[in-house]
Amino acid sequence: MKAHDGLYIDGAWRPALATGAIAVVNPADETVIAHVPAGGEADVDAAVRAARAAFPAWRATPPAERAAVLSALHEELGRRTEEIAETVTAELGAPPKLALAVHASLPVVVAGSFAELAAGYAFEETIGNSTVLKEPVGVVGAITPWNYPLHQVVAKVAPALAAGCTVVLKPAEDTPLTAQLFAEAVDAAGVPAGVFNLVTGVGAVAGEALARHEDVDLVSFTGSTAVGRRVAATAGAAIKRVALELGGKSANVVLPGADLAAAVNAGIANVMANSGQTCSAWTRILVHTDRYEEAVELAAAAAAKHVPGERVGPLVNARQRERVCGYIDRGVAEGARLVAGGTRPPLPTGYYVSPTVFADVTPDMTIAQEEIFGPVVCLMRYEDEEDALALANGTVYGLAGAVWAADDAEAVAFARRMDTGQVDINGGRFNPRAPFGGYKQSGVGRELGPHGLAEYLQTKSLQF
């Protein structure tokens, strides 16, 4: 697997100042496929200084010209979709069809959307006797996760560049090769030197250094709520702005009269996609007690169709597999009924976990409250609509969710009372221009579309 042995800083690949290296492991067969530099504090400092030096000129670049650069980046990513998909399959373990359809293709759409936004966004408006300006925040430190390695990079870097910010990216250590491909596309697209910089490294070293660097104006982080707290505390010491996209425990609410089979099948597919490693996955299915056992049978049957090694890939690493299996053991110990899956390895090699379904899950159980981040679904019964709402809102998270009902109006009425940032109505399609982000401990700020662009802008008013 192709890998750069340097860091992309100030428009060129250069050797890391730190001497360590990160082994990249294919989670499907547990083999080392590449090594990348483990950048350190000095490397982060060099990248931030390059971004700071490039900021005045990029900030002054007219929006139409920034949009043209983003359009070129969009085209470069589009030309690389097959290579990107192969790389995601190798370093994340995503099945090839998923890697191409989602991991490689969605970021192309998102990059194109920000190119269009940059060209037409209202960076100035008049309010009474004031001219209100929307100006770039400055240098952005972007810290991205491994579960959707390119999508999360593009969801941060593209709006930051559209806004006129410069960026230092620290990708997840499990999936750095996709970030290197992105840097190649940036270089080929003609993004000016220093406007985008890439430092591979571990979170406790490079990520920490980026979050606390005095010349970083905004830190955008996607990952666990626990690490998000650390990032916020580190950035907060210097009163930096933060954008945090964190964990979730989303509810898939099936109201009486809904198409139960459609709701359950879609819910299982939603969780099993990306091996359950999706922060917005609908990991709790809420069903009225009258049809609960029917839902349990449907869920178990649906899970059996998601075969490990075919439709379901491995978890990202051995540590993640142990974590997920620990939650499964905890669910059994706390009295949940295991109706599909379990901890027995489904394949002799690779970090696989069988698609797992629990029934009779109650709100006090650990698996009902904590983010598992694996192919595990919890079925919960409710007595009436108020009970369903209490269950849906009864976690510290509020990232996403779904509601199924006999008609859209009924589903919308319920969704309006859910404490969550995004709700799909009767199987609504993902919209890459709609704001994505959470309530409560699921984060601060929004990504995608005009709301995502606004995260990288600050406001100035001129009075006449």
Short mmCIF file of C-alpha atoms in Angstrom, two decimals:
data_model
loop_
_atom_site.label_atom_id
_atom_site.label_comp_id
_atom_site.label_asym_id
_atom_site.label_seq_id
_atom_site.Cartn_x
_atom_site.Cartn_y
_atom_site.Cartn_z
CA MET A 1 0.00 0.00 0.00
CA LYS A 2 1.44 3.36 -1.07
CA ALA A 3 2.35 5.74 1.75
CA HIS A 4 4.33 8.96 2.05
CA ASP A 5 7.21 8.88 4.51
CA GLY A 6 6.86 12.60 5.20
CA LEU A 7 4.37 15.28 6.27
CA TYR A 8 2.64 17.72 3.93
CA ILE A 9 3.61 21.17 5.20
CA ASP A 10 3.73 24.49 3.34
CA GLY A 11 2.94 22.92 -0.02
CA ALA A 12 5.51 20.12 0.02
CA TRP A 13 6.20 16.69 1.48
CA ARG A 14 8.98 17.00 4.03
CA PRO A 15 10.58 14.64 6.57
CA ALA A 16 9.11 14.70 10.04
CA LEU A 17 11.18 16.26 12.79
CA ALA A 18 10.02 13.55 15.18
CA THR A 19 11.55 10.11 14.65
CA GLY A 20 8.67 7.77 15.44
CA ALA A 21 6.45 5.90 12.99
CA ILE A 22 2.89 4.56 13.03
CA ALA A 23 2.13 1.09 11.68
CA VAL A 24 -1.05 0.97 9.60
CA VAL A 25 -2.85 -2.36 10.01
CA ASN A 26 -5.44 -3.93 7.74
CA PRO A 27 -8.17 -4.95 10.24
CA ALA A 28 -9.53 -7.65 7.94
CA ASP A 29 -6.35 -9.75 7.97
CA GLU A 30 -4.33 -8.09 10.76
CA THR A 31 -1.30 -7.41 8.54
CA VAL A 32 0.81 -4.24 8.55
CA ILE A 33 0.30 -2.52 5.20
CA ALA A 34 2.29 0.69 5.65
CA HIS A 35 4.09 3.02 8.02
CA VAL A 36 3.62 6.79 8.31
CA PRO A 37 5.46 9.40 10.39
CA ALA A 38 4.37 9.97 13.98
CA GLY A 39 4.62 13.74 13.91
CA GLY A 40 5.44 15.51 17.16
CA GLU A 41 5.04 18.94 18.71
CA ALA A 42 7.76 20.49 16.55
CA ASP A 43 6.05 19.19 13.40
CA VAL A 44 2.72 20.63 14.52
CA ASP A 45 4.42 23.94 15.23
CA ALA A 46 5.95 24.01 11.74
CA ALA A 47 2.56 23.27 10.17
CA VAL A 48 0.79 25.94 12.23
CA ARG A 49 3.44 28.52 11.37
CA ALA A 50 2.98 27.70 7.67
CA ALA A 51 -0.79 28.07 8.02
CA ARG A 52 -0.41 31.37 9.87
CA ALA A 53 1.91 32.75 7.20
CA ALA A 54 -0.47 31.73 4.43
CA PHE A 55 -3.59 33.11 6.12
CA PRO A 56 -3.43 36.82 5.10
CA ALA A 57 -3.22 36.09 1.38
CA TRP A 58 -5.84 33.33 1.46
CA ARG A 59 -8.17 35.49 3.53
CA ALA A 60 -7.83 38.26 0.93
CA THR A 61 -8.51 35.91 -1.98
CA PRO A 62 -11.95 36.73 -3.42
CA PRO A 63 -14.62 34.12 -2.63
CA ALA A 64 -15.05 33.34 -6.33
CA GLU A 65 -11.37 32.42 -6.58
CA ARG A 66 -11.53 30.29 -3.45
CA ALA A 67 -14.56 28.58 -4.98
CA ALA A 68 -12.56 27.84 -8.13
CA VAL A 69 -9.82 26.19 -6.06
CA LEU A 70 -12.43 24.11 -4.24
CA SER A 71 -13.96 23.12 -7.58
CA ALA A 72 -10.55 21.88 -8.68
CA LEU A 73 -10.25 19.91 -5.43
CA HIS A 74 -13.71 18.45 -6.05
CA GLU A 75 -12.58 17.28 -9.50
CA GLU A 76 -9.33 15.82 -8.16
CA LEU A 77 -11.18 13.81 -5.53
CA GLY A 78 -13.61 12.61 -8.18
CA ARG A 79 -10.73 11.31 -10.29
CA ARG A 80 -9.39 9.37 -7.33
CA THR A 81 -12.55 7.63 -6.11
CA GLU A 82 -11.41 4.09 -6.94
CA GLU A 83 -8.00 4.60 -5.31
CA ILE A 84 -9.65 6.17 -2.28
CA ALA A 85 -12.10 3.27 -1.98
CA GLU A 86 -9.28 0.70 -2.19
CA THR A 87 -7.34 2.58 0.49
CA VAL A 88 -10.33 2.80 2.84
CA THR A 89 -10.93 -0.92 2.40
CA ALA A 90 -7.30 -1.63 3.23
CA GLU A 91 -6.91 0.55 6.31
CA LEU A 92 -10.47 0.55 7.72
CA GLY A 93 -11.76 -2.79 6.46
CA ALA A 94 -14.87 -1.34 4.81
CA PRO A 95 -16.42 -3.73 2.27
CA PRO A 96 -15.52 -2.58 -1.28
CA LYS A 97 -19.09 -1.61 -2.26
CA LEU A 98 -19.50 0.53 0.87
CA ALA A 99 -16.05 2.01 0.43
CA LEU A 100 -16.84 3.17 -3.09
CA ALA A 101 -20.49 4.21 -2.60
CA VAL A 102 -20.02 6.07 0.69
CA HIS A 103 -16.43 6.52 1.80
CA ALA A 104 -15.10 7.65 -1.58
CA SER A 105 -18.16 9.18 -3.24
CA LEU A 106 -19.84 11.17 -0.47
CA PRO A 107 -16.79 13.41 0.13
CA VAL A 108 -16.79 14.31 -3.56
CA VAL A 109 -20.38 15.52 -3.24
CA VAL A 110 -19.57 17.45 -0.05
CA ALA A 111 -16.52 19.12 -1.61
CA GLY A 112 -18.63 20.19 -4.58
CA SER A 113 -21.31 21.60 -2.30
CA PHE A 114 -18.81 23.88 -0.56
CA ALA A 115 -17.39 25.04 -3.87
CA GLU A 116 -20.88 26.17 -4.80
CA LEU A 117 -21.45 27.75 -1.39
CA ALA A 118 -18.21 29.70 -1.51
CA ALA A 119 -19.21 31.23 -4.82
CA GLY A 120 -22.62 32.42 -3.65
CA TYR A 121 -22.39 32.87 0.12
CA ALA A 122 -23.39 36.26 1.56
CA PHE A 123 -20.17 37.28 3.30
CA GLU A 124 -21.67 40.77 3.78
CA GLU A 125 -25.15 42.01 4.65
CA THR A 126 -26.77 45.31 5.57
CA ILE A 127 -28.74 45.64 8.82
CA GLY A 128 -30.07 49.15 9.30
CA ASN A 129 -27.11 51.51 9.32
CA SER A 130 -24.59 48.68 9.68
CA THR A 131 -22.65 46.59 7.22
CA VAL A 132 -22.13 43.17 8.77
CA LEU A 133 -19.10 41.22 7.62
CA LYS A 134 -18.52 37.48 7.89
CA GLU A 135 -14.77 36.97 8.13
CA PRO A 136 -12.61 33.83 8.46
CA VAL A 137 -11.72 32.77 11.98
CA GLY A 138 -8.06 32.20 11.12
CA VAL A 139 -5.97 29.04 11.50
CA VAL A 140 -8.05 25.90 12.02
CA GLY A 141 -6.80 22.78 13.76
CA ALA A 142 -8.82 19.86 12.37
CA ILE A 143 -8.69 16.57 14.27
CA THR A 144 -10.56 13.80 12.45
CA PRO A 145 -11.64 10.22 13.32
CA TRP A 146 -11.05 6.90 11.62
CA ASN A 147 -14.63 5.73 11.03
CA TYR A 148 -15.31 7.90 7.94
CA PRO A 149 -11.75 9.02 7.25
CA LEU A 150 -12.21 11.06 4.08
CA HIS A 151 -15.73 12.33 4.68
CA GLN A 152 -14.76 13.81 8.04
CA VAL A 153 -11.67 15.44 6.54
CA VAL A 154 -13.66 17.05 3.72
CA ALA A 155 -16.48 18.09 6.08
CA LYS A 156 -13.95 20.20 8.00
CA VAL A 157 -11.34 21.27 5.46
CA ALA A 158 -13.66 22.25 2.59
CA PRO A 159 -15.79 24.76 4.59
CA ALA A 160 -12.71 26.12 6.34
CA LEU A 161 -11.06 26.84 2.98
CA ALA A 162 -14.32 28.25 1.60
CA ALA A 163 -14.48 30.64 4.55
CA GLY A 164 -10.91 31.85 3.95
CA CYS A 165 -9.27 29.95 6.81
CA THR A 166 -6.07 27.96 6.63
CA VAL A 167 -5.88 24.45 8.06
CA VAL A 168 -3.65 21.99 9.86
CA LEU A 169 -5.11 18.48 9.73
CA LYS A 170 -4.28 15.73 12.24
CA PRO A 171 -6.04 12.57 11.01
CA ALA A 172 -6.70 9.46 13.08
CA GLU A 173 -3.65 7.23 13.42
CA ASP A 174 -5.61 4.15 12.26
CA THR A 175 -6.49 5.66 8.86
CA PRO A 176 -3.74 8.09 7.80
CA LEU A 177 -3.37 6.82 4.23
CA THR A 178 -6.70 8.29 3.14
CA ALA A 179 -5.59 11.66 4.54
CA GLN A 180 -2.40 11.42 2.51
CA LEU A 181 -4.45 10.84 -0.64
CA PHE A 182 -6.45 13.94 0.24
CA ALA A 183 -3.23 15.95 0.56
CA GLU A 184 -2.20 14.72 -2.90
CA ALA A 185 -5.53 15.97 -4.28
CA VAL A 186 -5.04 19.32 -2.51
CA ASP A 187 -1.61 19.67 -4.11
CA ALA A 188 -2.88 18.75 -7.58
CA ALA A 189 -5.80 21.18 -7.24
CA GLY A 190 -3.44 24.11 -6.80
CA VAL A 191 -4.32 25.03 -3.22
CA PRO A 192 -1.66 27.63 -2.29
CA ALA A 193 1.25 26.52 -0.13
CA GLY A 194 0.51 26.67 3.58
CA VAL A 195 -3.26 26.90 3.17
CA PHE A 196 -3.58 23.18 3.92
CA ASN A 197 -1.11 21.18 5.99
CA LEU A 198 -1.10 17.53 7.11
CA VAL A 199 0.58 16.13 10.22
CA THR A 200 0.11 12.44 10.91
CA GLY A 201 0.60 11.41 14.51
CA VAL A 202 -1.02 10.07 17.65
CA GLY A 203 -3.72 12.05 19.41
CA ALA A 204 -1.99 12.33 22.77
CA VAL A 205 1.02 14.00 21.12
CA ALA A 206 0.16 15.67 17.81
CA GLY A 207 -3.53 16.19 18.56
CA GLU A 208 -2.82 17.65 21.97
CA ALA A 209 -0.16 19.97 20.55
CA LEU A 210 -2.54 21.19 17.85
CA ALA A 211 -5.39 21.86 20.29
CA ARG A 212 -3.25 23.93 22.62
CA HIS A 213 -1.11 25.77 20.04
CA GLU A 214 -1.35 29.50 20.65
CA ASP A 215 -1.59 30.28 16.93
CA VAL A 216 -4.59 28.02 16.29
CA ASP A 217 -7.82 30.03 16.38
CA LEU A 218 -10.40 27.22 16.15
CA VAL A 219 -10.24 23.51 16.86
CA SER A 220 -12.69 21.27 15.01
CA PHE A 221 -12.79 17.77 16.47
CA THR A 222 -14.81 14.66 15.70
CA GLY A 223 -14.56 11.67 18.01
CA SER A 224 -15.66 10.37 21.37
CA THR A 225 -17.32 12.56 23.97
CA ALA A 226 -14.54 11.75 26.44
CA VAL A 227 -11.81 13.02 24.11
CA GLY A 228 -14.02 15.94 23.11
CA ARG A 229 -14.05 17.09 26.73
CA ARG A 230 -10.26 17.02 26.73
CA VAL A 231 -10.05 18.97 23.47
CA ALA A 232 -12.53 21.57 24.75
CA ALA A 233 -10.64 21.97 28.03
CA THR A 234 -7.30 22.33 26.24
CA ALA A 235 -8.63 24.82 23.70
CA GLY A 236 -10.61 26.66 26.37
CA ALA A 237 -7.47 27.58 28.26
CA ALA A 238 -6.71 30.03 25.45
CA ILE A 239 -10.38 30.92 24.79
CA LYS A 240 -10.22 29.23 21.37
CA ARG A 241 -13.38 28.45 19.51
CA VAL A 242 -14.24 24.77 19.26
CA ALA A 243 -16.53 22.71 17.06
CA LEU A 244 -17.20 19.26 18.48
CA GLU A 245 -19.00 16.40 16.76
CA LEU A 246 -19.12 13.67 19.39
CA GLY A 247 -20.96 10.49 20.36
CA GLY A 248 -24.51 9.29 19.94
CA LYS A 249 -27.05 6.76 21.15
CA SER A 250 -29.77 7.46 18.62
CA ALA A 251 -33.32 6.14 18.86
CA ASN A 252 -35.21 4.54 15.99
CA VAL A 253 -38.82 5.09 17.09
CA VAL A 254 -41.52 2.93 15.52
CA LEU A 255 -44.94 4.40 16.28
CA PRO A 256 -48.10 2.26 16.20
CA GLY A 257 -49.42 1.91 12.66
CA ALA A 258 -46.01 2.27 11.03
CA ASP A 259 -44.63 -0.29 8.60
CA LEU A 260 -42.86 -2.38 11.23
CA ALA A 261 -40.86 -4.54 8.82
CA ALA A 262 -39.57 -1.52 6.91
CA ALA A 263 -38.62 0.29 10.12
CA VAL A 264 -36.81 -2.67 11.66
CA ASN A 265 -35.01 -3.73 8.48
CA ALA A 266 -33.88 -0.18 7.82
CA GLY A 267 -32.79 0.17 11.43
CA ILE A 268 -30.66 -2.96 11.36
CA ALA A 269 -29.08 -1.92 8.06
CA ASN A 270 -28.39 1.54 9.45
CA VAL A 271 -26.40 0.12 12.36
CA MET A 272 -24.60 -2.63 10.45
CA ALA A 273 -23.33 -0.21 7.81
CA ASN A 274 -19.68 0.54 8.57
CA SER A 275 -19.76 -2.27 11.15
CA GLY A 276 -21.69 -0.11 13.59
CA GLN A 277 -18.86 2.43 13.67
CA THR A 278 -21.12 5.40 13.00
CA CYS A 279 -21.80 8.05 15.62
CA SER A 280 -25.29 8.73 14.26
CA ALA A 281 -26.34 5.06 14.04
CA TRP A 282 -29.86 4.23 15.29
CA THR A 283 -28.61 1.80 17.91
CA ARG A 284 -31.87 1.67 19.90
CA ILE A 285 -35.10 0.46 18.27
CA LEU A 286 -38.20 1.51 20.25
CA VAL A 287 -41.35 -0.54 19.56
CA HIS A 288 -44.81 -0.53 21.14
CA THR A 289 -45.38 -3.49 23.43
CA ASP A 290 -48.23 -4.84 21.26
CA ARG A 291 -45.84 -5.65 18.38
CA TYR A 292 -42.62 -5.97 20.31
CA GLU A 293 -42.03 -9.72 19.88
CA GLU A 294 -42.73 -9.43 16.17
CA ALA A 295 -40.06 -6.72 16.01
CA VAL A 296 -37.60 -8.95 17.86
CA GLU A 297 -38.08 -11.72 15.29
CA LEU A 298 -37.70 -9.27 12.39
CA ALA A 299 -34.52 -7.81 13.88
CA ALA A 300 -32.90 -11.20 14.43
CA ALA A 301 -33.73 -12.26 10.88
CA ALA A 302 -32.44 -8.99 9.43
CA ALA A 303 -29.18 -9.21 11.37
CA ALA A 304 -28.55 -12.70 10.00
CA LYS A 305 -28.46 -11.27 6.46
CA HIS A 306 -25.49 -9.03 7.31
CA VAL A 307 -22.70 -11.55 6.94
CA PRO A 308 -19.28 -10.70 8.42
CA GLY A 309 -16.63 -10.53 5.73
CA GLU A 310 -19.24 -9.77 3.07
CA ARG A 311 -21.73 -7.06 4.03
CA VAL A 312 -20.13 -6.30 7.40
CA GLY A 313 -16.46 -5.46 7.72
CA PRO A 314 -14.21 -5.78 10.75
CA LEU A 315 -13.86 -3.27 13.53
CA VAL A 316 -10.94 -0.92 13.12
CA ASN A 317 -8.51 -2.59 15.55
CA ALA A 318 -8.17 -5.23 18.25
CA ARG A 319 -8.80 -2.70 21.01
CA GLN A 320 -12.12 -1.70 19.47
CA ARG A 321 -13.16 -5.33 19.11
CA GLU A 322 -12.40 -5.99 22.78
CA ARG A 323 -14.37 -2.89 23.74
CA VAL A 324 -17.45 -3.95 21.78
CA CYS A 325 -17.30 -7.53 23.07
CA GLY A 326 -17.06 -6.11 26.58
CA TYR A 327 -20.34 -4.29 26.05
CA ILE A 328 -21.97 -7.45 24.73
CA ASP A 329 -20.85 -9.36 27.84
CA ARG A 330 -22.16 -6.50 29.99
CA GLY A 331 -25.54 -6.63 28.25
CA VAL A 332 -25.89 -10.34 28.97
CA ALA A 333 -24.75 -9.89 32.57
CA GLU A 334 -27.30 -7.11 33.16
CA GLY A 335 -30.19 -9.25 31.90
CA ALA A 336 -30.72 -8.30 28.27
CA ARG A 337 -31.88 -11.12 25.98
CA LEU A 338 -29.36 -11.97 23.27
CA VAL A 339 -31.31 -12.91 20.13
CA ALA A 340 -28.54 -12.64 17.51
CA GLY A 341 -24.78 -12.54 17.45
CA GLY A 342 -22.55 -12.48 20.49
CA THR A 343 -18.84 -12.39 21.21
CA ARG A 344 -17.75 -15.58 19.43
CA PRO A 345 -15.44 -14.57 16.53
CA PRO A 346 -17.31 -15.15 13.26
CA LEU A 347 -14.09 -15.50 11.25
CA PRO A 348 -10.66 -16.92 12.19
CA THR A 349 -8.78 -13.77 11.21
CA GLY A 350 -9.65 -10.09 11.47
CA TYR A 351 -11.30 -7.91 14.09
CA TYR A 352 -14.82 -9.02 13.30
CA VAL A 353 -17.87 -9.03 15.58
CA SER A 354 -21.09 -10.75 14.54
CA PRO A 355 -24.13 -8.51 14.04
CA THR A 356 -25.67 -8.58 17.50
CA VAL A 357 -29.25 -7.89 18.63
CA PHE A 358 -30.42 -7.53 22.22
CA ALA A 359 -34.07 -7.63 23.29
CA ASP A 360 -35.63 -6.68 26.62
CA VAL A 361 -33.19 -3.79 27.06
CA THR A 362 -34.20 -1.41 29.83
CA PRO A 363 -33.10 2.20 30.32
CA ASP A 364 -30.94 1.39 33.33
CA MET A 365 -28.71 -1.00 31.37
CA THR A 366 -25.25 0.08 30.28
CA ILE A 367 -25.90 -0.91 26.67
CA ALA A 368 -28.95 1.39 26.61
CA GLN A 369 -26.96 4.42 27.72
CA GLU A 370 -23.39 4.20 26.42
CA GLU A 371 -22.12 4.38 22.87
CA ILE A 372 -20.89 0.92 21.86
CA PHE A 373 -19.61 1.81 18.38
CA GLY A 374 -20.02 -1.65 16.96
CA PRO A 375 -22.66 -3.81 15.21
CA VAL A 376 -24.93 -3.98 18.25
CA VAL A 377 -28.66 -3.08 18.32
CA CYS A 378 -30.85 -2.74 21.42
CA LEU A 379 -34.62 -3.32 21.22
CA MET A 380 -36.69 -1.50 23.83
CA ARG A 381 -40.44 -1.67 24.42
CA TYR A 382 -42.71 1.24 25.26
CA GLU A 383 -46.30 1.49 26.53
CA ASP A 384 -47.46 4.74 24.96
CA GLU A 385 -46.14 7.75 23.04
CA GLU A 386 -45.00 9.62 26.15
CA ASP A 387 -43.10 6.55 27.27
CA ALA A 388 -41.46 6.33 23.85
CA LEU A 389 -40.46 9.99 24.02
CA ALA A 390 -38.95 9.56 27.48
CA LEU A 391 -36.91 6.61 26.22
CA ALA A 392 -35.80 8.42 23.08
CA ASN A 393 -34.63 11.45 25.07
CA GLY A 394 -33.34 9.43 28.00
CA THR A 395 -29.59 9.50 27.34
CA VAL A 396 -26.87 12.14 27.57
CA TYR A 397 -26.64 12.10 23.78
CA GLY A 398 -28.70 13.77 21.08
CA LEU A 399 -27.06 13.38 17.68
CA ALA A 400 -29.58 11.70 15.38
CA GLY A 401 -32.66 9.50 15.25
CA ALA A 402 -35.52 8.19 13.18
CA VAL A 403 -39.30 8.12 13.45
CA TRP A 404 -41.65 5.81 11.56
CA ALA A 405 -45.40 6.39 11.53
CA ALA A 406 -48.49 5.79 9.40
CA ASP A 407 -48.04 9.23 7.85
CA ASP A 408 -45.29 11.87 7.80
CA ALA A 409 -47.29 14.41 9.82
CA GLU A 410 -47.54 12.05 12.79
CA ALA A 411 -43.82 11.28 12.59
CA VAL A 412 -42.90 14.96 12.35
CA ALA A 413 -45.02 15.82 15.39
CA PHE A 414 -43.07 13.25 17.42
CA ALA A 415 -39.70 14.27 15.93
CA ARG A 416 -40.25 17.89 16.97
CA ARG A 417 -40.20 16.75 20.60
CA MET A 418 -36.99 14.73 20.30
CA ASP A 419 -33.86 16.26 21.82
CA THR A 420 -31.59 15.49 18.90
CA GLY A 421 -29.92 17.30 16.04
CA GLN A 422 -31.18 15.32 13.07
CA VAL A 423 -34.18 13.02 12.59
CA ASP A 424 -35.06 10.90 9.55
CA ILE A 425 -38.79 10.68 8.84
CA ASN A 426 -40.12 7.40 7.46
CA GLY A 427 -36.78 6.51 5.90
CA GLY A 428 -35.78 10.00 4.74
CA ARG A 429 -32.57 10.20 2.71
CA PHE A 430 -29.31 11.70 3.97
CA ASN A 431 -28.89 15.31 2.87
CA PRO A 432 -25.24 16.44 2.58
CA ARG A 433 -26.31 20.10 2.71
CA ALA A 434 -28.39 19.85 5.89
CA PRO A 435 -26.73 20.80 9.19
CA PHE A 436 -25.27 17.81 11.02
CA GLY A 437 -24.51 17.96 14.73
CA GLY A 438 -25.95 17.21 18.12
CA TYR A 439 -27.72 18.31 21.25
CA LYS A 440 -26.46 17.70 24.79
CA GLN A 441 -23.20 15.73 24.98
CA SER A 442 -23.24 14.94 21.27
CA GLY A 443 -21.37 18.10 20.54
CA VAL A 444 -21.15 21.81 19.83
CA GLY A 445 -21.68 23.35 16.40
CA ARG A 446 -22.75 21.98 13.04
CA GLU A 447 -21.14 20.51 9.94
CA LEU A 448 -22.20 20.49 6.26
CA GLY A 449 -24.00 23.07 4.16
CA PRO A 450 -24.25 26.77 5.02
CA HIS A 451 -24.41 26.01 8.75
CA GLY A 452 -21.13 24.12 8.46
CA LEU A 453 -19.51 27.03 6.62
CA ALA A 454 -20.69 29.45 9.32
CA GLU A 455 -18.65 27.59 11.96
CA TYR A 456 -15.47 28.96 10.38
CA LEU A 457 -16.61 32.58 10.23
CA GLN A 458 -16.66 35.40 12.77
CA THR A 459 -18.79 38.52 12.64
CA LYS A 460 -17.82 42.18 12.41
CA SER A 461 -20.22 45.12 12.09
CA LEU A 462 -19.44 48.54 10.57
CA GLN A 463 -21.76 51.39 11.57
CA PHE A 464 -22.45 54.32 9.23
#
